[in-house]
GROMACS .gro file of C-alpha atoms in nm:
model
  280
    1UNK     CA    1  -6.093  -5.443   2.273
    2UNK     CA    2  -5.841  -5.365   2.553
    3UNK     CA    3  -5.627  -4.997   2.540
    4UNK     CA    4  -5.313  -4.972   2.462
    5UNK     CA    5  -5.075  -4.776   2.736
    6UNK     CA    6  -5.053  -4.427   2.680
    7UNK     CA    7  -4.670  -4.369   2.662
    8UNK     CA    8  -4.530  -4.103   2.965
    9UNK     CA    9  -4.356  -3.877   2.753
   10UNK     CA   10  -4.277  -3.668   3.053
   11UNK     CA   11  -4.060  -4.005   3.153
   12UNK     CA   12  -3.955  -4.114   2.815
   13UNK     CA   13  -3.812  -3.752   2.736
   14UNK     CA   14  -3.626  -3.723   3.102
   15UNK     CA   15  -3.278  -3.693   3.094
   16UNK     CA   16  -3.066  -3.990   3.239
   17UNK     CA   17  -3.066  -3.901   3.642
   18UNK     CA   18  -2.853  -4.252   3.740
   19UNK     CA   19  -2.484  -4.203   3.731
   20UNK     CA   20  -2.213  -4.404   3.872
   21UNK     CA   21  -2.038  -4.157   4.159
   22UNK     CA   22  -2.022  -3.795   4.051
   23UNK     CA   23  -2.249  -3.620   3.706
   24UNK     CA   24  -2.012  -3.588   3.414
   25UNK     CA   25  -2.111  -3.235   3.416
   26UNK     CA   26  -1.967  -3.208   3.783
   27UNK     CA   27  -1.643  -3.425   3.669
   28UNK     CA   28  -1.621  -3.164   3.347
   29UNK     CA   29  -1.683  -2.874   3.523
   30UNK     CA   30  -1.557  -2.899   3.880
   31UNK     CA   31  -1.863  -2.658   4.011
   32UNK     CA   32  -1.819  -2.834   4.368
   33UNK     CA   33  -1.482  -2.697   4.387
   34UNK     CA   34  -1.576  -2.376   4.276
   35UNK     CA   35  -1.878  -2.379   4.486
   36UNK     CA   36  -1.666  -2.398   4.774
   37UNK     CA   37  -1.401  -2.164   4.759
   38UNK     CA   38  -1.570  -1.896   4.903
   39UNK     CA   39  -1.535  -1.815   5.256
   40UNK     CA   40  -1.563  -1.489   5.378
   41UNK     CA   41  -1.397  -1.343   5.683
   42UNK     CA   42  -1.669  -1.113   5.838
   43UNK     CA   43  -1.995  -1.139   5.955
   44UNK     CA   44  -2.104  -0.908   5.666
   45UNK     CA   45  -2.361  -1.031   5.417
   46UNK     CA   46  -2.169  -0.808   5.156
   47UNK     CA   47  -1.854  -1.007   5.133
   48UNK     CA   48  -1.976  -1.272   4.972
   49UNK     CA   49  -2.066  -1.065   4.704
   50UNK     CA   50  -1.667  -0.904   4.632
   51UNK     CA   51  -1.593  -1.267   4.713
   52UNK     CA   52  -1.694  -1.418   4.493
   53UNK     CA   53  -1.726  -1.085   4.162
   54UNK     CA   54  -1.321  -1.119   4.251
   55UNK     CA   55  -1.300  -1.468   4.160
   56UNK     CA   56  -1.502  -1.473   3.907
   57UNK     CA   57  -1.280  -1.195   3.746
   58UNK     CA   58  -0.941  -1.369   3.786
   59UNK     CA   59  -1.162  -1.692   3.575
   60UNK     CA   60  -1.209  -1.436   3.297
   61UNK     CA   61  -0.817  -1.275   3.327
   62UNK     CA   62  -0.780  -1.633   3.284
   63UNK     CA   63  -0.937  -1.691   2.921
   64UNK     CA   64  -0.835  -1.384   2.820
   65UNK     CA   65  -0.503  -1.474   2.884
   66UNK     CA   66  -0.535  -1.804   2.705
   67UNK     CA   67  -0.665  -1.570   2.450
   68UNK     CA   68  -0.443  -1.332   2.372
   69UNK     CA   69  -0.136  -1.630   2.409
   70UNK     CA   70  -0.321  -1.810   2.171
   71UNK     CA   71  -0.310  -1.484   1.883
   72UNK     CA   72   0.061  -1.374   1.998
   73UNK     CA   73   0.164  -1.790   1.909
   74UNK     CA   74  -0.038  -1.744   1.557
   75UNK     CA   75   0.129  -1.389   1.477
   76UNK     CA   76   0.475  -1.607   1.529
   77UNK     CA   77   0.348  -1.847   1.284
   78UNK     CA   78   0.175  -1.560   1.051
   79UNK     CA   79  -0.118  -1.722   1.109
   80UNK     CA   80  -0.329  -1.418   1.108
   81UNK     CA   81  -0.711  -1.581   1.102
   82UNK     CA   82  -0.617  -1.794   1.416
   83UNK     CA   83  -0.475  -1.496   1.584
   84UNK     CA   84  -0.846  -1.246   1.466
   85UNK     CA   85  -1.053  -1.532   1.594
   86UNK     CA   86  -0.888  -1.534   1.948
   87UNK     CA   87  -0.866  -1.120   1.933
   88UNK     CA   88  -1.229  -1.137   1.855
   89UNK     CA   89  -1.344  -1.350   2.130
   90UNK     CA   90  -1.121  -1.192   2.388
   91UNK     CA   91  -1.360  -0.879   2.278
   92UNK     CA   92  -1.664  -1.039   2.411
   93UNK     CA   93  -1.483  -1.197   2.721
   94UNK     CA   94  -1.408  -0.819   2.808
   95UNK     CA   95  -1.687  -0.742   2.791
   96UNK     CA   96  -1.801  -0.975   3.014
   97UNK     CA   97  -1.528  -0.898   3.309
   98UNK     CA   98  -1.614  -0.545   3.230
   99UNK     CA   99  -1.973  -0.637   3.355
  100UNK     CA  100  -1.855  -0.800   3.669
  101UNK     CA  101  -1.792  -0.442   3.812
  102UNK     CA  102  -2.226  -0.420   3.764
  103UNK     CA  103  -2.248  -0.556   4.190
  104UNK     CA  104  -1.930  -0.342   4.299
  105UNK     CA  105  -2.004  -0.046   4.093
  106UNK     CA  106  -2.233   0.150   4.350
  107UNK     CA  107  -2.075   0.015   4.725
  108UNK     CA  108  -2.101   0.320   4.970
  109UNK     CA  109  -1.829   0.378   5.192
  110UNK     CA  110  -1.990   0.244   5.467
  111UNK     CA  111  -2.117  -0.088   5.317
  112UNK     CA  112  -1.726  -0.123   5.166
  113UNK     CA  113  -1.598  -0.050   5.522
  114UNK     CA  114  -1.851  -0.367   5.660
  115UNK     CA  115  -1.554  -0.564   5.498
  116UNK     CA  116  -1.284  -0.423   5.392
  117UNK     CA  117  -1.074  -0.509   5.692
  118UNK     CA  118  -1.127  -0.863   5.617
  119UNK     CA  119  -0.868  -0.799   5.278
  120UNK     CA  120  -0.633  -0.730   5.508
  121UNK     CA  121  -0.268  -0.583   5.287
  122UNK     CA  122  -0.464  -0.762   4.995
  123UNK     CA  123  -0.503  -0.570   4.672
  124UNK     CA  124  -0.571  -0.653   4.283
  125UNK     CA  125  -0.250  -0.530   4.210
  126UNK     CA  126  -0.146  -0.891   4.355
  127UNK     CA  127  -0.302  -1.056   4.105
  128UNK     CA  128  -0.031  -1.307   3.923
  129UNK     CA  129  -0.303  -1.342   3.614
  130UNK     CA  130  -0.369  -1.002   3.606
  131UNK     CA  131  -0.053  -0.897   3.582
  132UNK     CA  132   0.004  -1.185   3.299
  133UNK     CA  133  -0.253  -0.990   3.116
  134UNK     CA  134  -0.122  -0.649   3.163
  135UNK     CA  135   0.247  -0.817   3.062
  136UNK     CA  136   0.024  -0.934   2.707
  137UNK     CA  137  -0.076  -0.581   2.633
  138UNK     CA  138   0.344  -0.446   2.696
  139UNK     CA  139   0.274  -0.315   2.995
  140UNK     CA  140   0.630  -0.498   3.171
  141UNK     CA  141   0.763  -0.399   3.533
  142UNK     CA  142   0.989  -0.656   3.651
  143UNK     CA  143   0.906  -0.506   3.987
  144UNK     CA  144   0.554  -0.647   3.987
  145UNK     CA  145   0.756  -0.984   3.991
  146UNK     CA  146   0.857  -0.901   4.355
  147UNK     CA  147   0.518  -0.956   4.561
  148UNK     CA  148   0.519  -1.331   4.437
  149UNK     CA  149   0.827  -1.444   4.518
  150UNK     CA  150   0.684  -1.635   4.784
  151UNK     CA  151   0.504  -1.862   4.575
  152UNK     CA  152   0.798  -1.989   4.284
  153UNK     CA  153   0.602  -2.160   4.076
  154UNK     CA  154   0.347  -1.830   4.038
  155UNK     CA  155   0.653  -1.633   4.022
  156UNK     CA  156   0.856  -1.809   3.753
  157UNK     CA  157   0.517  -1.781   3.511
  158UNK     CA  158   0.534  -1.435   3.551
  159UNK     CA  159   0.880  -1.399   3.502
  160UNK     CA  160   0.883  -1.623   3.215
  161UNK     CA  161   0.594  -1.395   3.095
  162UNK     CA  162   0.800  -1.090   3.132
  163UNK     CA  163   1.062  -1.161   2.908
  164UNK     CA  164   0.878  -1.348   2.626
  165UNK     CA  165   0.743  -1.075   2.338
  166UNK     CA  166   0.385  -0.891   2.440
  167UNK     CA  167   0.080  -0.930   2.174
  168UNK     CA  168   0.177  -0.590   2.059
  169UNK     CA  169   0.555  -0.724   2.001
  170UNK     CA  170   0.407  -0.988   1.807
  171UNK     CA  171   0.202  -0.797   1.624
  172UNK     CA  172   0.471  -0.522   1.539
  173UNK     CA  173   0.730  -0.845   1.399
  174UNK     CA  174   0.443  -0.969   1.182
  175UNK     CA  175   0.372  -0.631   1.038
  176UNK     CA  176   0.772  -0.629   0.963
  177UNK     CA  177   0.761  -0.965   0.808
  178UNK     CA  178   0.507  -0.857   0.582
  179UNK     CA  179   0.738  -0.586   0.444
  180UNK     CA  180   0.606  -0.271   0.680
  181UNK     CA  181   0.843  -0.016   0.807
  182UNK     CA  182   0.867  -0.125   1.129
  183UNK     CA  183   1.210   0.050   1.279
  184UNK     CA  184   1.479  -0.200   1.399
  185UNK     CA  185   1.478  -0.063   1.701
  186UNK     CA  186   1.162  -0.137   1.780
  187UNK     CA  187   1.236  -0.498   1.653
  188UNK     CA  188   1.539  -0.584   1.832
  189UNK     CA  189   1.399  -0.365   2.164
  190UNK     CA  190   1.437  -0.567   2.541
  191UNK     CA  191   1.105  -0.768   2.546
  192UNK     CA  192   1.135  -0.717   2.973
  193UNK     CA  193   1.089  -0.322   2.918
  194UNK     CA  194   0.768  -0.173   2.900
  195UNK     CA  195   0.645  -0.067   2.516
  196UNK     CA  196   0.675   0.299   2.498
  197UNK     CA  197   0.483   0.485   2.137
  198UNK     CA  198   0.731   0.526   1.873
  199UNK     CA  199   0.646   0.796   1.576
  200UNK     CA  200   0.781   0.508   1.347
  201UNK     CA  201   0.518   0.260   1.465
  202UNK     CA  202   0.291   0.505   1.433
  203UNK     CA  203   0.358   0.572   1.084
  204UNK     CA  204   0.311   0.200   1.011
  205UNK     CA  205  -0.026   0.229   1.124
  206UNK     CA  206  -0.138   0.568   0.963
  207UNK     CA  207   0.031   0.376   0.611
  208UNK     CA  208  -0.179   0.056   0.706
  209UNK     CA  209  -0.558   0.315   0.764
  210UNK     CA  210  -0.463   0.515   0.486
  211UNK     CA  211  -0.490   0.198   0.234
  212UNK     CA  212  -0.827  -0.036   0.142
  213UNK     CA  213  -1.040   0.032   0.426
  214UNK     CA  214  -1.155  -0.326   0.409
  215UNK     CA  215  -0.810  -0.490   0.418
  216UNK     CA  216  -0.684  -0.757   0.686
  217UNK     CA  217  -0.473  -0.562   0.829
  218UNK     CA  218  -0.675  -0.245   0.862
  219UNK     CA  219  -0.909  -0.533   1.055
  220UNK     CA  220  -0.652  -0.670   1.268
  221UNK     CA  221  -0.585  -0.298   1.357
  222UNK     CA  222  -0.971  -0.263   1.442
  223UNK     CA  223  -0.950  -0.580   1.659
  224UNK     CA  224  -0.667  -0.463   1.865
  225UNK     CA  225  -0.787  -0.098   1.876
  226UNK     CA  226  -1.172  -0.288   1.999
  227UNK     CA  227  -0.927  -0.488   2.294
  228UNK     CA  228  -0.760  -0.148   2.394
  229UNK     CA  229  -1.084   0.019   2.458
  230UNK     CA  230  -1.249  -0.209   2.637
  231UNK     CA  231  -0.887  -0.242   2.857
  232UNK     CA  232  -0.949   0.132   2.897
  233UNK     CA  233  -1.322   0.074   3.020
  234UNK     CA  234  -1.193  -0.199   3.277
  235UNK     CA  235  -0.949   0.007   3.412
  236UNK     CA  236  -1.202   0.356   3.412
  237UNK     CA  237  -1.500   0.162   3.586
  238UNK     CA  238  -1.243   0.019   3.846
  239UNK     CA  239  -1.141   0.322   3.903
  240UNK     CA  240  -1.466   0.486   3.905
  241UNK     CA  241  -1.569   0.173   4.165
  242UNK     CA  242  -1.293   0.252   4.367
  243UNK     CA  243  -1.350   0.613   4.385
  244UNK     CA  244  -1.702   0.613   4.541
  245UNK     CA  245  -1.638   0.337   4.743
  246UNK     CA  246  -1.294   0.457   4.938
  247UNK     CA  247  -1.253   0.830   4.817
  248UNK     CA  248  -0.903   0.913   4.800
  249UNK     CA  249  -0.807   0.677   5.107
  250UNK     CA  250  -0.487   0.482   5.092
  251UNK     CA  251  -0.576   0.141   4.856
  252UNK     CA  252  -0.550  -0.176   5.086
  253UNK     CA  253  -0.196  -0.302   4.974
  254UNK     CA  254  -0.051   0.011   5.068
  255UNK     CA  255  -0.153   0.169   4.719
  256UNK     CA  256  -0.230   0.525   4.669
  257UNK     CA  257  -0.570   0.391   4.597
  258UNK     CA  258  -0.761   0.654   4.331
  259UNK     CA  259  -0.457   0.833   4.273
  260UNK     CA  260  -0.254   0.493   4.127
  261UNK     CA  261  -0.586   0.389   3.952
  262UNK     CA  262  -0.600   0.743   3.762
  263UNK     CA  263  -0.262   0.691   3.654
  264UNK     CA  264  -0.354   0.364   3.509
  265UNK     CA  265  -0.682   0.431   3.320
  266UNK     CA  266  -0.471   0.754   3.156
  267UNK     CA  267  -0.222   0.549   2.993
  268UNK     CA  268  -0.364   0.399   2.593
  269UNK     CA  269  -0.304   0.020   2.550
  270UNK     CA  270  -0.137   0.027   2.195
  271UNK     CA  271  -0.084   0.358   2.152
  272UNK     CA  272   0.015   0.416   1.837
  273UNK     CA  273  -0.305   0.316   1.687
  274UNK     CA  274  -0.485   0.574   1.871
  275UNK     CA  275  -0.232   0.844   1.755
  276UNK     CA  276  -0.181   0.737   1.390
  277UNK     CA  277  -0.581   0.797   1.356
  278UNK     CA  278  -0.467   1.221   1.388
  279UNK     CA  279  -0.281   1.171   1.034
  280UNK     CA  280  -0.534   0.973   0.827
   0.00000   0.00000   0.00000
């Protein structure tokens, strides 16, 4: 009796290899473009490595971006599970840009020096979708509009960015639509000027923690208290980066380097629901 074949399943269970021009993964997620945007401008192994941590950091300003857009458009609409859902997952995108500070965090001087000339007057503060991030959490300088004026399509984002409500404006309207005390003021304030703590908003929060611990809006509190931590962490290892890479030098840019960061990392994203907590 002859023997049937034994089937390869090593070749049966291969995934299809033959593809007309480029891999729909390649056409999905354009990883020869990204592949190739690196290209460093000194001979120093090291630069490859701030490279390419800085890009990927701008991809995740990016998302969270998207992000926090996506909750401040389902606040307008009172659409408060849409709006926790993004909050939530902007969480665990922070904490992954956080991370990206892990191959920065412990440059000497002398290994950031290899390089640093090769930044040239570049500086984060430069970023357009960092600042489009910092404009999210209230955070508005129309000045920061000025390095970008070169570019107009960059420039009227940000611009556009400035003067549209912040998260926290959102946030504060849909608390007032839902009958809290918000004050008018705080309402009807210029959405171009930075947020600055008001004891009425912070009232609205110690009312909202002093109720059902369990209720949405003590959550949605909790989600945007979890986002203005982990904004504090960013800004605390940068600085903390910074610091033991550069000392107090000047920042490339023309920054006061450590000294601006410090001011940064002291200031509370949402402040009022770190204050109300002294009342509860």
């Amino acid at each position: 009796m002859s023997q049937q074949p034994v089937p390869d399943h090593a070749e049966s269970d291969a995934p299809n290899l033959d593809f007309d021009g480029t891999t729909p993964y390649e056409d999905y997620v354009q990883a020869s473009v990204l592949t190739h945007l690196q290209h460093p401008l000194s001979d120093d192994p090291g630069e490859m490595v701030f490279l390419v941590t800085t890009q990927v950091m701008e991809l995740w300003f990016t998302v969270i971006v998207h992000e926090w857009e996506t909750a401040a458009q389902a606040l307008r609409e009172d659409d408060l599970p849409t709006a926790m859902a993004a909050l939530q997952r902007s969480a665990y995108e922070l904490e992954s840009l956080n991370a990206s500070w892990t191959p920065l965090a412990h440059l000497t001087p002398g290994q950031f020096n290899a390089y640093r000339s090769a930044l040239g007057e570049g500086s984060g503060f430069q970023s357009a979708m960092y600042r489009r991030l910092e404009f999210l959490l209230g955070e508005k300088s129309a000045s920061m509009l000025v390095p970008h004026r070169g570019a107009p399509r960059v420039h009227a984002e940000l611009e556009k960015a400035l003067t549209e409500p912040s998260l926290y404006d959102e946030v504060l309207r849909h608390l007032a639509r839902r009958g809290l005390a918000v004050p008018a003021a705080v309402l009807a304030r210029d959405p171009a000027v930075r947020h600055e703590p008001d004891p009425g908003v912070e009232r609205v929060w110690e009312e909202i923690y002093a109720g059902p611990r369990d209720s949405e809006l003590t959550r949605l509190g909790e989600a945007l208290t979890e986002v203005a931590e982990l904004v504090w962490r960013w800004r605390n290892d940068h600085l903390v980066a910074t610091r033991r890479a550069m000392g107090s030098k000047t920042g490339t840019g023309g920054s006061a380097g450590v000294a601006w960061l410090e001011k940064r990392a002291a200031k509370n994203v949402f402040p009022e629901l770190w204050t109300a907590r002294s009342h509860v």
